Coordinates of C-alpha atoms and ligand atoms in Angstrom, one line a residue:
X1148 CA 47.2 -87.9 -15.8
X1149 CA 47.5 -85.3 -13.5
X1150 CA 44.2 -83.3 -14.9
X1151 CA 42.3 -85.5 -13.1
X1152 CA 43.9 -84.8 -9.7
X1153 CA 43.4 -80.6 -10.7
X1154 CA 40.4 -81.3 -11.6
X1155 CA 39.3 -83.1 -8.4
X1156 CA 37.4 -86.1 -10.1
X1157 CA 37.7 -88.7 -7.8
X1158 CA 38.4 -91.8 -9.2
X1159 CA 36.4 -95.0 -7.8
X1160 CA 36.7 -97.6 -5.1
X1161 CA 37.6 -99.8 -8.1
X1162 CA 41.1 -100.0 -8.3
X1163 CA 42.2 -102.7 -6.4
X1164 CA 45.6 -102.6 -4.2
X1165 CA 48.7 -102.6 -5.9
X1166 CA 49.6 -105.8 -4.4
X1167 CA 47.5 -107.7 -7.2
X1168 CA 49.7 -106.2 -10.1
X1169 CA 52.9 -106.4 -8.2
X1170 CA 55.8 -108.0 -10.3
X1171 CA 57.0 -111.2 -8.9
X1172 CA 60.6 -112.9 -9.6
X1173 CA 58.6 -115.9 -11.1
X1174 CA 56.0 -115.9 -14.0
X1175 CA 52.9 -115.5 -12.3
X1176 CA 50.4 -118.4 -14.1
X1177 CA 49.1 -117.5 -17.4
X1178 CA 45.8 -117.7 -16.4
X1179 CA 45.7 -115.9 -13.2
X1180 CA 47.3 -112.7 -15.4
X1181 CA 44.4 -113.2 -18.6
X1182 CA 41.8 -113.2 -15.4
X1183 CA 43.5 -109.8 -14.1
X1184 CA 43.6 -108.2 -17.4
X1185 CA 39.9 -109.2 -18.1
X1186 CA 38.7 -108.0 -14.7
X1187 CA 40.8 -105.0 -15.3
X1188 CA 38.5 -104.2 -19.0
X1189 CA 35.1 -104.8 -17.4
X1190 CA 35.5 -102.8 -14.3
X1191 CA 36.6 -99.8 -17.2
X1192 CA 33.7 -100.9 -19.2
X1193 CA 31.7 -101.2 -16.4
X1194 CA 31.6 -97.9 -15.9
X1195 CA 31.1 -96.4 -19.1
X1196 CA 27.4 -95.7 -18.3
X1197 CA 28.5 -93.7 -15.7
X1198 CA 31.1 -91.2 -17.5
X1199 CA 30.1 -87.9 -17.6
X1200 CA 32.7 -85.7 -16.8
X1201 CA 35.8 -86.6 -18.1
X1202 CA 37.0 -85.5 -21.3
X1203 CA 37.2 -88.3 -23.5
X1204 CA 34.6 -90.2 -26.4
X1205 CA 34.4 -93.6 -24.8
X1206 CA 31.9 -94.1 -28.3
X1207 CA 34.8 -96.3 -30.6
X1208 CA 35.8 -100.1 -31.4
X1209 CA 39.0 -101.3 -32.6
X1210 CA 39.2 -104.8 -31.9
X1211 CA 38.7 -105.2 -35.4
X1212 CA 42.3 -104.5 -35.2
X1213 CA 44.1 -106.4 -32.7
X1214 CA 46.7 -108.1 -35.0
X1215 CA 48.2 -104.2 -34.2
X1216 CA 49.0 -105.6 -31.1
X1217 CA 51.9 -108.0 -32.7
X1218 CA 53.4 -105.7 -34.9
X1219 CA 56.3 -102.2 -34.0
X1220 CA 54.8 -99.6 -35.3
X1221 CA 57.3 -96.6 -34.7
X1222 CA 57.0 -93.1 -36.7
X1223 CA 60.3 -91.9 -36.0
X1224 CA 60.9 -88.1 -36.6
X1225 CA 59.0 -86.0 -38.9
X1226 CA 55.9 -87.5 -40.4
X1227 CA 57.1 -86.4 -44.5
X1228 CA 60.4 -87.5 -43.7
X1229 CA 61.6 -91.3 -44.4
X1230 CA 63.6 -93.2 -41.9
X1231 CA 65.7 -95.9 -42.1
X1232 CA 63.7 -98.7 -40.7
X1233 CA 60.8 -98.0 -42.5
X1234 CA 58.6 -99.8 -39.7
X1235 CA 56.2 -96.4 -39.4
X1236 CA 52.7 -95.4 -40.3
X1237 CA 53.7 -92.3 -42.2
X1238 CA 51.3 -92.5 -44.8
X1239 CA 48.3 -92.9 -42.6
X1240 CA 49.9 -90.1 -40.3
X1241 CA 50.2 -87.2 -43.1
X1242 CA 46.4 -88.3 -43.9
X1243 CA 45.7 -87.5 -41.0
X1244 CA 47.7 -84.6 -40.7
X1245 CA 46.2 -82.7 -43.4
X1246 CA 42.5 -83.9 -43.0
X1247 CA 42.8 -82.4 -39.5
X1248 CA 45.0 -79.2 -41.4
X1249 CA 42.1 -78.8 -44.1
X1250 CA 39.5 -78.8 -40.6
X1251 CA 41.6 -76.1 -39.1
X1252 CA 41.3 -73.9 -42.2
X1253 CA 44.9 -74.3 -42.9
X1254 CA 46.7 -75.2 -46.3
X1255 CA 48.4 -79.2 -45.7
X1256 CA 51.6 -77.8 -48.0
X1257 CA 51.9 -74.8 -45.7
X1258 CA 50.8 -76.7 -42.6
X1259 CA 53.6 -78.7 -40.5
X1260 CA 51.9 -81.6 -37.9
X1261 CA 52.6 -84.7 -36.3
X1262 CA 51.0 -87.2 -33.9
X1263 CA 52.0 -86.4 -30.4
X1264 CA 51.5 -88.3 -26.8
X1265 CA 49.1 -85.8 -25.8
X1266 CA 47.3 -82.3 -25.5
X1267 CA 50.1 -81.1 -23.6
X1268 CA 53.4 -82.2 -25.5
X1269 CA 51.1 -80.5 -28.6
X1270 CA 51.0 -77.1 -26.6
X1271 CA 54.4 -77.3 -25.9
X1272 CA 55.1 -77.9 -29.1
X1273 CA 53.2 -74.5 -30.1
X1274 CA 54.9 -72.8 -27.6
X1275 CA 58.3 -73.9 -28.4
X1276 CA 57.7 -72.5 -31.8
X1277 CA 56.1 -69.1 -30.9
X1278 CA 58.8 -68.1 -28.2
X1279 CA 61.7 -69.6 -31.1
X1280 CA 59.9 -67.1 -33.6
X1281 CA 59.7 -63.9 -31.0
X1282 CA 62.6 -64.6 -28.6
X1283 CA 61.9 -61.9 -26.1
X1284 CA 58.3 -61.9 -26.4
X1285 CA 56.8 -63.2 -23.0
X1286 CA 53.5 -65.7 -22.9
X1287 CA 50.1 -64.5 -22.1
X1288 CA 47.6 -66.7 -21.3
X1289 CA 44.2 -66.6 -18.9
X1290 CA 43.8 -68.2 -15.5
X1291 CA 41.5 -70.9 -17.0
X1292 CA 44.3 -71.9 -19.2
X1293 CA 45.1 -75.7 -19.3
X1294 CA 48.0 -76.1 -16.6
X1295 CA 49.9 -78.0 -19.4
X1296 CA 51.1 -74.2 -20.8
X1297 CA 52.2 -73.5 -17.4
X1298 CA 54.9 -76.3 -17.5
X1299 CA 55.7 -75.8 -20.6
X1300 CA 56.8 -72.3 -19.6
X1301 CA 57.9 -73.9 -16.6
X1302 CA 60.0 -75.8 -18.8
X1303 CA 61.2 -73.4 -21.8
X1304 CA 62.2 -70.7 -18.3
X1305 CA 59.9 -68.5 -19.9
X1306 CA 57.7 -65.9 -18.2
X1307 CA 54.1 -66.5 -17.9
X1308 CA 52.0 -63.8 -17.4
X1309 CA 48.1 -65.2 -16.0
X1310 CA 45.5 -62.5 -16.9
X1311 CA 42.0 -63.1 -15.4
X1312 CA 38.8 -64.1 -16.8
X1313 CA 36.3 -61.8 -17.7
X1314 CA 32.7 -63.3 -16.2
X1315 CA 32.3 -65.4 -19.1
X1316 CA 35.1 -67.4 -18.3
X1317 CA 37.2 -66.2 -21.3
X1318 CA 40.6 -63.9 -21.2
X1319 CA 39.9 -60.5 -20.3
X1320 CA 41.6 -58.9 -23.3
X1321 CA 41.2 -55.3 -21.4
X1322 CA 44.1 -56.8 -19.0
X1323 CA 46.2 -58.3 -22.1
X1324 CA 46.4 -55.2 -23.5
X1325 CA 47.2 -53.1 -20.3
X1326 CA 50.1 -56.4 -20.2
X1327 CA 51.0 -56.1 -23.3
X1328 CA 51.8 -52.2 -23.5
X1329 CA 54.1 -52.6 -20.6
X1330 CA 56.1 -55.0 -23.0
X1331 CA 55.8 -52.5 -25.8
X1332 CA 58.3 -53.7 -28.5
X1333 CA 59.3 -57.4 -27.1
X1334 CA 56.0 -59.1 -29.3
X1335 CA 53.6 -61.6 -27.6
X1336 CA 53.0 -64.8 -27.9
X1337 CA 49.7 -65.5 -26.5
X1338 CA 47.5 -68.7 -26.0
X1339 CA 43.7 -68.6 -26.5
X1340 CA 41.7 -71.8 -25.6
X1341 CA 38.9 -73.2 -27.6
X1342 CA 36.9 -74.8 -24.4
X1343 CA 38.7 -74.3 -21.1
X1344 CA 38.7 -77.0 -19.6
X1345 CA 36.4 -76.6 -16.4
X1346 CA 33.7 -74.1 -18.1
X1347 CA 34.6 -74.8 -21.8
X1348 CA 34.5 -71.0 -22.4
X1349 CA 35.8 -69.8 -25.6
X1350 CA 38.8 -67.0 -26.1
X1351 CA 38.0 -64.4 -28.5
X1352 CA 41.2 -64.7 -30.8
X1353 CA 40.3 -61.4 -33.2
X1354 CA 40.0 -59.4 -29.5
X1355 CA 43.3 -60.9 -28.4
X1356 CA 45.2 -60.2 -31.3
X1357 CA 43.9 -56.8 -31.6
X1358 CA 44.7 -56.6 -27.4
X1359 CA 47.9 -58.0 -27.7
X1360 CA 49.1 -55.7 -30.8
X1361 CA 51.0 -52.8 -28.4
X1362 CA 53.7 -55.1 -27.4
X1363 CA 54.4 -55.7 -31.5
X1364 CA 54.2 -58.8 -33.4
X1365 CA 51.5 -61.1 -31.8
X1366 CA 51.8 -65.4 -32.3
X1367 CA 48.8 -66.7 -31.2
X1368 CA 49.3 -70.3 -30.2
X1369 CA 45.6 -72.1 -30.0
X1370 CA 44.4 -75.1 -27.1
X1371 CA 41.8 -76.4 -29.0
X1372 CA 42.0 -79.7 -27.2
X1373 CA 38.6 -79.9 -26.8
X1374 CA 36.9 -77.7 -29.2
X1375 CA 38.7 -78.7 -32.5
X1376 CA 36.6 -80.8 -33.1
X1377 CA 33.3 -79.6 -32.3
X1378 CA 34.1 -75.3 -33.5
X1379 CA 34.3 -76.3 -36.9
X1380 CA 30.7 -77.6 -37.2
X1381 CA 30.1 -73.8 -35.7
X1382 CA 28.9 -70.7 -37.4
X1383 CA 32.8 -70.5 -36.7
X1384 CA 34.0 -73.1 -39.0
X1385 CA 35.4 -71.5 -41.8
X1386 CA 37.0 -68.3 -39.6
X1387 CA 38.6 -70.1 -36.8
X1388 CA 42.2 -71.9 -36.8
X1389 CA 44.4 -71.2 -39.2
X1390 CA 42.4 -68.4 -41.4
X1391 CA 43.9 -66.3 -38.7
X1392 CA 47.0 -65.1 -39.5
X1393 CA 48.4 -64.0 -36.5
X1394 CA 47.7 -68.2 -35.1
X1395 CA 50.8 -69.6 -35.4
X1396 CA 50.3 -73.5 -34.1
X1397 CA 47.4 -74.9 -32.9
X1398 CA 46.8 -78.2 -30.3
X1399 CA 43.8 -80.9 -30.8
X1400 CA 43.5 -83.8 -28.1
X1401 CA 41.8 -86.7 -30.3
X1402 CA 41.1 -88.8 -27.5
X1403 CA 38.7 -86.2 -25.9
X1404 CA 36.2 -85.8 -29.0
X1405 CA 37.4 -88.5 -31.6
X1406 CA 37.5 -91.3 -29.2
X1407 CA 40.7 -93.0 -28.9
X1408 CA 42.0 -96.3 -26.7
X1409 CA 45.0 -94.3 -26.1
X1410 CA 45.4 -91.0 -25.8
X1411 CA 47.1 -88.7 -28.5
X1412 CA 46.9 -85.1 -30.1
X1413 CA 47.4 -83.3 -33.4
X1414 CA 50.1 -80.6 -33.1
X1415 CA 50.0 -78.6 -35.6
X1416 CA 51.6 -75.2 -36.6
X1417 CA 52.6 -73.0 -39.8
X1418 CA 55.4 -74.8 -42.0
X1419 CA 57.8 -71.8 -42.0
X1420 CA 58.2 -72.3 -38.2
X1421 CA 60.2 -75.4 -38.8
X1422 CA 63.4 -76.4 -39.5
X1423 CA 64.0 -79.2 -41.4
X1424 CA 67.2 -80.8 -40.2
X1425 CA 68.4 -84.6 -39.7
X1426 CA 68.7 -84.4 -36.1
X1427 CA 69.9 -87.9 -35.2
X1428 CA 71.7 -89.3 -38.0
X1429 CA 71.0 -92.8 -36.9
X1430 CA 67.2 -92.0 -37.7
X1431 CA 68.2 -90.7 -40.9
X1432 CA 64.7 -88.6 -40.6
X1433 CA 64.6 -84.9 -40.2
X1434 CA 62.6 -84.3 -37.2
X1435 CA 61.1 -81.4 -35.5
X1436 CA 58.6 -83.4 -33.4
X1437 CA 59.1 -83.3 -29.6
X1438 CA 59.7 -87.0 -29.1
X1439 CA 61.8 -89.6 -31.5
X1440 CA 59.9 -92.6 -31.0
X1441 CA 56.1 -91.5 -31.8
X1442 CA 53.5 -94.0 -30.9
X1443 CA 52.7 -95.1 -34.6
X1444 CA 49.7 -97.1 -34.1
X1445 CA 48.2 -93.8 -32.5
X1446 CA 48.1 -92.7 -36.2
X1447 CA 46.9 -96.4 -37.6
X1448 CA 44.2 -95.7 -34.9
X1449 CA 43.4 -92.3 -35.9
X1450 CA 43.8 -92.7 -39.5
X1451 CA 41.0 -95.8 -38.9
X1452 CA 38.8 -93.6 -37.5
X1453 CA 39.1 -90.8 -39.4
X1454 CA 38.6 -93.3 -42.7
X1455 CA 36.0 -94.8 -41.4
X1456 CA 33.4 -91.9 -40.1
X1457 CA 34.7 -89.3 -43.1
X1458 CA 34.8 -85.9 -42.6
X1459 CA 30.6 -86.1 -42.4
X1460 CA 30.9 -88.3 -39.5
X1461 CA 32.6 -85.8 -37.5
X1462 CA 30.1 -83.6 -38.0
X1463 CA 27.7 -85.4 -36.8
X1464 CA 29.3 -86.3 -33.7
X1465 CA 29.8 -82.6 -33.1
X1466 CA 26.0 -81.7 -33.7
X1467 CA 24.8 -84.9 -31.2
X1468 CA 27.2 -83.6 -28.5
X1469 CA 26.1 -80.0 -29.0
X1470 CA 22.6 -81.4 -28.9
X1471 CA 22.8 -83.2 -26.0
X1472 CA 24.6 -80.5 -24.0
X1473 CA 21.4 -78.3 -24.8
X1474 CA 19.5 -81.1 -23.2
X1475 CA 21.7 -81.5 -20.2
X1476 CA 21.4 -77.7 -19.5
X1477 CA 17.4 -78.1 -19.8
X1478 CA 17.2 -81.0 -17.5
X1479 CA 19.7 -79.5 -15.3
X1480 CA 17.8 -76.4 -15.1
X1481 CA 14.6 -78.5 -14.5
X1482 CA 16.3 -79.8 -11.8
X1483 CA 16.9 -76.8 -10.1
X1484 CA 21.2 -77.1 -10.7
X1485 CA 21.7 -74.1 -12.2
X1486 CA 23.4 -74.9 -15.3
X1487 CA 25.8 -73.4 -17.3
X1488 CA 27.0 -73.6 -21.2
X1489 CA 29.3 -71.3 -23.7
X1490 CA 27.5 -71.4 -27.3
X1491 CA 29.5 -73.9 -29.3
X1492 CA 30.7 -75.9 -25.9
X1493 CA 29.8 -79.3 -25.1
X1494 CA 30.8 -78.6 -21.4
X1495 CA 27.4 -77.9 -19.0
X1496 CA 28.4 -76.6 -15.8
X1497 CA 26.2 -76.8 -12.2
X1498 CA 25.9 -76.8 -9.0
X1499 CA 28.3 -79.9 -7.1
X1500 CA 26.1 -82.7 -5.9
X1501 CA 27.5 -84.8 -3.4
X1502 CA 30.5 -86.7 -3.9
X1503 CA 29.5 -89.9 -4.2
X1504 CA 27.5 -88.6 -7.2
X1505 CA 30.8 -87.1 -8.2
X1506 CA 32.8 -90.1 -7.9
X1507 CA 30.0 -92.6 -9.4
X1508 CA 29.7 -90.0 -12.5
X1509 CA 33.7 -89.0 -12.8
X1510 CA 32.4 -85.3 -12.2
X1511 CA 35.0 -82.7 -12.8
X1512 CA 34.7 -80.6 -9.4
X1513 CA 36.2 -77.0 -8.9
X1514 CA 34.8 -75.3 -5.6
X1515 CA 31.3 -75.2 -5.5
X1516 CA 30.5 -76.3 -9.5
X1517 CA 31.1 -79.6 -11.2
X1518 CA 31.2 -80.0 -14.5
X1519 CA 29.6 -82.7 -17.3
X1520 CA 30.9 -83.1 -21.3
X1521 CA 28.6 -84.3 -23.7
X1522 CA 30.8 -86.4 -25.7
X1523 CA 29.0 -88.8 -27.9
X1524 CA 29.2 -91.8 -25.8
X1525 CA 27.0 -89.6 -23.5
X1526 CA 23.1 -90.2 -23.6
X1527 CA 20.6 -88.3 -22.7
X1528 CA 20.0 -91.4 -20.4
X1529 CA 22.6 -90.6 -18.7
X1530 CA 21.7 -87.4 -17.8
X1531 CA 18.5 -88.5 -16.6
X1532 CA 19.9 -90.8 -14.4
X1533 CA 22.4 -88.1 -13.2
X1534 CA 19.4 -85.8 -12.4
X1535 CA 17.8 -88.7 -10.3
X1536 CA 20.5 -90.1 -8.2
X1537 CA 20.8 -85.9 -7.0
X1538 CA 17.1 -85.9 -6.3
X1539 CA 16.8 -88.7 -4.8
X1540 CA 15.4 -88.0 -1.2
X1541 CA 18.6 -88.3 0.8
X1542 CA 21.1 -87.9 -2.4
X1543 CA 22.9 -84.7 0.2
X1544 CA 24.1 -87.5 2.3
X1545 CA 27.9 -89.2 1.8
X1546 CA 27.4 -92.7 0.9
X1547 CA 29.9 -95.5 1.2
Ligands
PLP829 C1 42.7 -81.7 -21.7 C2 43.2 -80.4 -22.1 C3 44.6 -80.3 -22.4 C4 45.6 -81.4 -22.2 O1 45.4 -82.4 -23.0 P1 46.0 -83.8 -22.7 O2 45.8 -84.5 -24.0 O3 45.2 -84.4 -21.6 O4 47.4 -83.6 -22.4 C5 45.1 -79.1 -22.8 N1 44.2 -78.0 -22.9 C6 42.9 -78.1 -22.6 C7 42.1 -76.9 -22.8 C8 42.4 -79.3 -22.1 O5 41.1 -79.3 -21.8

């Protein structure tokens, strides 16, 4: 994943050279690939103490389920629509679907969503349906946007047009509008992130559709990859998502807060923006998803997960990571690191320690800052630990 890379994190020593997992002409012995695999999962696991600043809940067990591993599970096309094979997870997919509609403050029968590979394909997704509804209308989005919405321009040949940050971190809606009255008349459509990804900063979607109102009709497209799941355990939970009327689709990565041995987002956007067509009449499903093939097992996964902590389970996940952000800024700030948090974010930012801190604790690095995400699986522990290895006398200097 190319995040990582654009973020800087700097992943371990621990991969070993590709040589050990090159493909030979002859089986290789049975054992010797079980031995590779199992060294493979304890080096991940390994590390789990030790991951702080990448954006995914390493808190979940499935191995409950592994007789998933022997069966196809394949949603092909829309998640309402039958197919022929019938081999999918479609049930457990529209649960999933609406649970995550109903969290979004949207209505499931007005609400269109699927499954998708990723945070990314989900924003695309949005995209694709904003810039369908308002053909001329150009995208807006911040300089702390998610790169993911600059290939998706990239890849509809739309124009982007970056705006910068206001100090927060968040869009500076005094430059959207000055954007968007030199597009009078084209309409807008305009992406507002809930938690950038390097400060977790929070858009202010009533000042951007307001902002973004001289170039005409406004479709706000929402990256909540991270904060869809924590905002609506917020003072914002009942205002944000869908009880907007100008947010047209709306992205949630569930590998970042749900926890997820694969990753996989919700894309979600308003039913009316969809067509319902049989696209491939082999399928025999409508589909308006951006794939054919979905991952179905992604949705047994989710559907699991979702079943299995309830709606009060998320909750609670969303009110320890809050909590122990608070507690990472303290100890931070005891620390003399200078921390940094957005209310409602579960992203602390601070000064970069040296990288072999970063590397040993998957910081996320930009310039002089690194960044930490208080995801469930993250203890306060941790964070302690964190604070020492900086202190330690002589923590400045590279290590091995
Ligand atoms: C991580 C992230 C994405 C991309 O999600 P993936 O699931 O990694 O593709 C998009 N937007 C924001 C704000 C993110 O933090």
């Amino acid at each position: 994943m190319n995040t990582t890379a654009e973020l800087g994190i700097v992943s371990g020593d621990r991969r070993s050279a590709a040589d050990d997992y090159a493909i030979g002409s002859f089986p290789r012995p049975t054992g010797e690939i079980r031995d590779r695999v199992d060294t493979f999962i304890s080096e991940l696991r390994a590390d789990k103490p030790y991951f702080l600043g990448f954006p995914a809940n390493l808190d979940f067990s499935f191995s409950g389920l592994s007789g998933l591993l022997d069966i196809f599970v394949n949603n092909v096309g829309d998640p309402r629509s039958t197919e022929k094979a019938a081999i999918s997870a479609k049930p457990m997919e529209c649960a999933v679907v609406d649970a995550i509609t109903e969290l979004a403050n949207g209505r499931p029968e007005h609400t269109y969503g699927y499954v998708g590979a990723s945070g990314s394909e989900a924003n695309l997704f949005g995209l694709d349906r904003g810039c369908t509804l308002l053909p001329d209308a150009k995208i807006y989005c911040s300089a702390a946007t998610h790169y993911s919405v600059r290939k998706a321009a990239r890849l509809m040949r739309k124009e982007l047009v970056v705006l910068d940050c206001d100090e927060s971190g968040r869009m500076d809606v005094d430059a959207l509008a000055d954007a968007c009255r030199r597009d009078a008349g084209r309409g807008a459509v305009v992406v507002a992130t809930l938690g950038t990804t390097m400060t977790g900063a929070i858009d202010d979607v009533d000042a951007i559709v307001d902002a973004a109102a001289s170039a005409g009709r406004v479709y706000v497209h929402l990256d909540a990859a991270l904060g869809g799941l924590i905002v609506p355990f917020t003072e914002h939970g009942t205002t944000w998502g869908f009880a907007k009327a100008e947010v047209g689709s709306l992205a949630i990565s569930m590998h970042k807060g749900l926890g997820m041995p694969v990753p996989c987002a919700l894309a979600l956007c308003r039913a009316e923006l969809v067509r319902t067509a049989v696209e491939g009449e082999y399928v025999g499903a409508t589909d308006a998803t951006l794939g054919c093939s979905r991952a179905g097992m992604a949705s047994v996964l989710l559907w699991y997960a979702l079943s299995d902590k309830g709606i009060a389970g998320l909750e609670q996940h969303a009110r320890r990571a809050l909590t122990t952000a608070e507690y990472a800024v303290t100890t931070l700030a005891a620390s003399g690191l200078n921390p940094m948090r957005h209310r409602e974010s579960i992203i602390v930012v601070f000064d970069r320690p040296a990288e072999w801190i970063c590397r040993k604790y998957y910081l996320a690095t930009e310039g002089e800052r690194a960044h930490i995400v208080t995801l469930p699986h993250v203890r306060e522990s941790m964070i302690d630990s964190l604070c020492l290895d900086i202190l330690e006398p002589g923590a400045a200097v590279t290590r091995g």
